[in-house]
Amino acid sequence: MAIKFVVNYKVNDFEIWKEKFYSNSVARESAGIKESPFKTVDYPQVVCIIGEAPSKPVLEGMFLSPKMREPMKVAGVISKPNLTFLDGQHHSMAYFN
């Protein structure tokens, strides 16, 4: 069963990171991982990726793989990834007065 996730980490330069991130898309695609990367508004060095993976072990394997450590370092990742898995099928909106 597919699982949704959010991962964030700090990078030296978002534009350099983004170029390296997209150049490594074949590895993610072959693992069945779909993602959308964002730069946070308040902290432009913090990248947030929201996506879907075939399973939790697949995504964890991708981040724990020694093959990924070097590309992340070259891309300018300067913090450990903070990975959160999401559960639930319902979407709701919150309204504030």
Tab-separated table of C-alpha atoms in Angstrom:
chain	number	residue	atom	x	y	z
A	1	MET	CA	0.000	0.000	0.000
A	2	ALA	CA	1.348	3.420	-0.950
A	3	ILE	CA	2.235	5.809	1.833
A	4	LYS	CA	2.408	9.602	1.869
A	5	PHE	CA	5.416	11.354	3.330
A	6	VAL	CA	6.938	14.723	4.120
A	7	VAL	CA	10.688	15.153	4.394
A	8	ASN	CA	12.641	18.306	5.103
A	9	TYR	CA	16.267	19.237	5.489
A	10	LYS	CA	18.560	22.217	5.194
A	11	VAL	CA	20.627	22.942	2.068
A	12	ASN	CA	23.382	25.404	1.239
A	13	ASP	CA	21.674	26.748	-1.887
A	14	PHE	CA	18.170	25.809	-3.047
A	15	GLU	CA	18.818	26.327	-6.776
A	16	ILE	CA	21.915	24.116	-6.770
A	17	TRP	CA	20.097	21.503	-4.687
A	18	LYS	CA	17.083	21.574	-7.038
A	19	GLU	CA	19.263	20.961	-10.103
A	20	LYS	CA	20.939	17.955	-8.424
A	21	PHE	CA	17.613	16.691	-7.094
A	22	TYR	CA	16.038	16.576	-10.552
A	23	SER	CA	19.156	15.039	-12.099
A	24	ASN	CA	18.676	12.053	-9.751
A	25	SER	CA	14.993	11.519	-10.587
A	26	VAL	CA	15.577	8.154	-12.327
A	27	ALA	CA	16.495	6.496	-9.009
A	28	ARG	CA	13.308	7.750	-7.360
A	29	GLU	CA	11.116	6.893	-10.336
A	30	SER	CA	12.502	3.352	-10.541
A	31	ALA	CA	11.678	2.922	-6.825
A	32	GLY	CA	8.110	4.132	-7.457
A	33	ILE	CA	8.547	7.353	-5.485
A	34	LYS	CA	6.591	10.421	-6.585
A	35	GLU	CA	7.449	13.754	-5.035
A	36	SER	CA	7.063	17.522	-5.184
A	37	PRO	CA	9.867	19.635	-3.713
A	38	PHE	CA	9.329	23.066	-2.176
A	39	LYS	CA	11.424	25.811	-0.631
A	40	THR	CA	9.949	27.026	2.648
A	41	VAL	CA	8.827	30.649	2.725
A	42	ASP	CA	10.310	31.689	6.063
A	43	TYR	CA	13.537	29.666	5.800
A	44	PRO	CA	14.700	29.543	2.150
A	45	GLN	CA	17.484	27.079	2.993
A	46	VAL	CA	14.954	24.513	4.207
A	47	VAL	CA	13.643	22.153	1.559
A	48	CYS	CA	10.334	20.361	2.047
A	49	ILE	CA	9.413	17.400	-0.133
A	50	ILE	CA	5.879	16.035	-0.124
A	51	GLY	CA	5.292	12.755	-1.867
A	52	GLU	CA	4.163	9.190	-2.092
A	53	ALA	CA	6.162	5.959	-1.941
A	54	PRO	CA	5.127	2.346	-2.501
A	55	SER	CA	5.861	1.602	1.174
A	56	LYS	CA	7.641	2.889	4.248
A	57	PRO	CA	10.561	0.422	3.823
A	58	VAL	CA	11.119	1.572	0.228
A	59	LEU	CA	11.423	5.226	1.247
A	60	GLU	CA	13.543	4.484	4.324
A	61	GLY	CA	15.787	2.331	2.151
A	62	MET	CA	16.259	5.221	-0.246
A	63	PHE	CA	17.301	7.637	2.511
A	64	LEU	CA	19.463	5.128	4.394
A	65	SER	CA	21.208	3.872	1.274
A	66	PRO	CA	24.929	4.693	1.084
A	67	LYS	CA	24.271	5.426	-2.610
A	68	MET	CA	22.155	8.430	-1.595
A	69	ARG	CA	24.514	9.953	0.961
A	70	GLU	CA	27.071	11.166	-1.565
A	71	PRO	CA	24.552	12.708	-4.017
A	72	MET	CA	22.846	14.487	-1.117
A	73	LYS	CA	26.187	15.826	0.081
A	74	VAL	CA	27.114	16.987	-3.434
A	75	ALA	CA	23.698	18.673	-3.716
A	76	GLY	CA	24.492	20.710	-0.611
A	77	VAL	CA	22.348	18.989	2.015
A	78	ILE	CA	23.705	20.155	5.368
A	79	SER	CA	21.332	18.552	7.871
A	80	LYS	CA	19.884	15.138	8.550
A	81	PRO	CA	16.561	14.521	6.809
A	82	ASN	CA	13.474	14.801	8.994
A	83	LEU	CA	11.142	12.164	7.546
A	84	THR	CA	7.462	11.971	8.511
A	85	PHE	CA	5.022	9.340	7.271
A	86	LEU	CA	1.373	10.303	6.948
A	87	ASP	CA	-1.655	8.111	7.509
A	88	GLY	CA	-5.227	8.734	6.484
A	89	GLN	CA	-7.367	8.958	3.411
A	90	HIS	CA	-9.533	11.897	4.433
A	91	HIS	CA	-8.808	15.454	3.483
A	92	SER	CA	-10.294	18.257	5.467
A	93	MET	CA	-10.046	22.006	5.486
A	94	ALA	CA	-9.721	24.172	8.560
A	95	TYR	CA	-11.268	27.606	8.553
A	96	PHE	CA	-10.235	30.330	10.954
A	97	ASN	CA	-12.191	33.464	11.738
